[in-house]
């Protein structure tokens, strides 16, 4: 993922959950970080982030992110990607 280290678990979940590399890169660049219980960060899309993606990356990237708007990434304090998933709860603010 463009110089970012990821765990084997992340790579497996990326494939299993049908994630799009554009969405993962957009989450890394535009996602809002929220602390988890284990001092890791969860990166999620916000309405503002999606609007910024649309203006910066264009309509096709925006549509890919909008389709997976409930996706999130868990990242360690050191910046290692731990897992990627889709939330069944409302994550966008």
C-alpha atoms as one frame of an Amber mdcrd trajectory, in Angstrom:
protein
   0.000   0.000   0.000   2.366   2.684  -1.174   5.145   2.378   1.436   2.841
   1.691   4.387   3.509  -1.542   6.260   0.648  -3.925   6.794   0.158  -7.115
   8.739  -0.598 -10.462   7.147  -4.027 -10.183   8.776  -4.660  -6.881   6.975
  -3.654  -8.379   3.619  -5.951 -11.368   4.138  -8.901  -9.228   5.203  -8.321
  -6.828   2.290  -8.822  -9.705  -0.136 -11.581 -11.497   1.778 -13.709  -8.403
   2.228 -13.473  -7.204  -1.354 -11.910  -3.871  -0.503 -10.785  -1.471  -3.169
  -7.228  -0.119  -3.061  -8.528   3.362  -3.943 -10.759   3.278  -0.871  -7.895
   2.194   1.391  -5.617   4.925   0.047  -8.409   7.500   0.476  -8.978   6.376
   4.072  -5.267   6.732   4.782  -5.148  10.219   3.279  -8.572  11.659   4.157
 -10.007   9.445   6.902 -10.714  10.806  10.362  -8.706   9.022  13.074 -10.461
   7.824  16.198  -8.746   6.085  19.096  -9.647   2.481  19.845  -9.473   0.692
  23.178  -5.973  -0.625  22.463  -4.464   2.786  21.623  -4.658   2.063  17.909
  -6.478   4.367  15.500  -9.550   3.635  13.449  -9.729   5.636  10.212 -13.266
   6.345   8.967 -14.905   8.486   6.311 -16.774  11.648   7.246 -19.043  13.743
   5.040 -16.306  16.375   4.871 -13.736  13.755   3.859 -15.976  12.452   1.089
 -16.522  15.988  -0.209 -12.757  16.580  -0.186 -12.165  13.295  -2.031 -14.670
  14.339  -4.694 -12.939  17.676  -5.254  -9.366  16.340  -5.051  -9.572  12.896
  -6.667 -12.590  13.197  -8.941 -15.930  11.543  -9.416 -14.757   7.938  -9.961
 -12.716   7.852  -6.726 -15.584   9.526  -4.897 -18.094   6.940  -6.140 -15.801
   4.077  -5.070 -15.471   5.618  -1.594 -19.179   6.391  -1.378 -19.996   2.774
  -2.192 -17.746   1.622   0.689 -18.401   4.613   2.960 -18.789   2.345   5.986
 -15.282   0.910   5.533 -12.655   1.507   8.179  -9.002   0.716   8.801  -7.404
  -0.059  12.147  -3.829   1.222  12.336  -1.277   0.844  15.141   0.422   3.798
  16.814   3.508   3.027  14.701   1.483   3.273  11.487   1.160  -0.426  10.679
  -2.147  -1.384   9.070  -3.786  -4.015  11.275  -7.128  -4.732   9.623  -9.728
  -3.386   7.231 -13.458  -3.981   7.480 -16.924  -2.587   6.908 -19.023  -1.464
   9.808 -22.648  -2.379  10.159 -23.129   0.661  12.362 -23.341   4.211  11.137
 -19.747   5.502  10.864 -20.113   8.601   8.727 -20.502  11.982  10.431
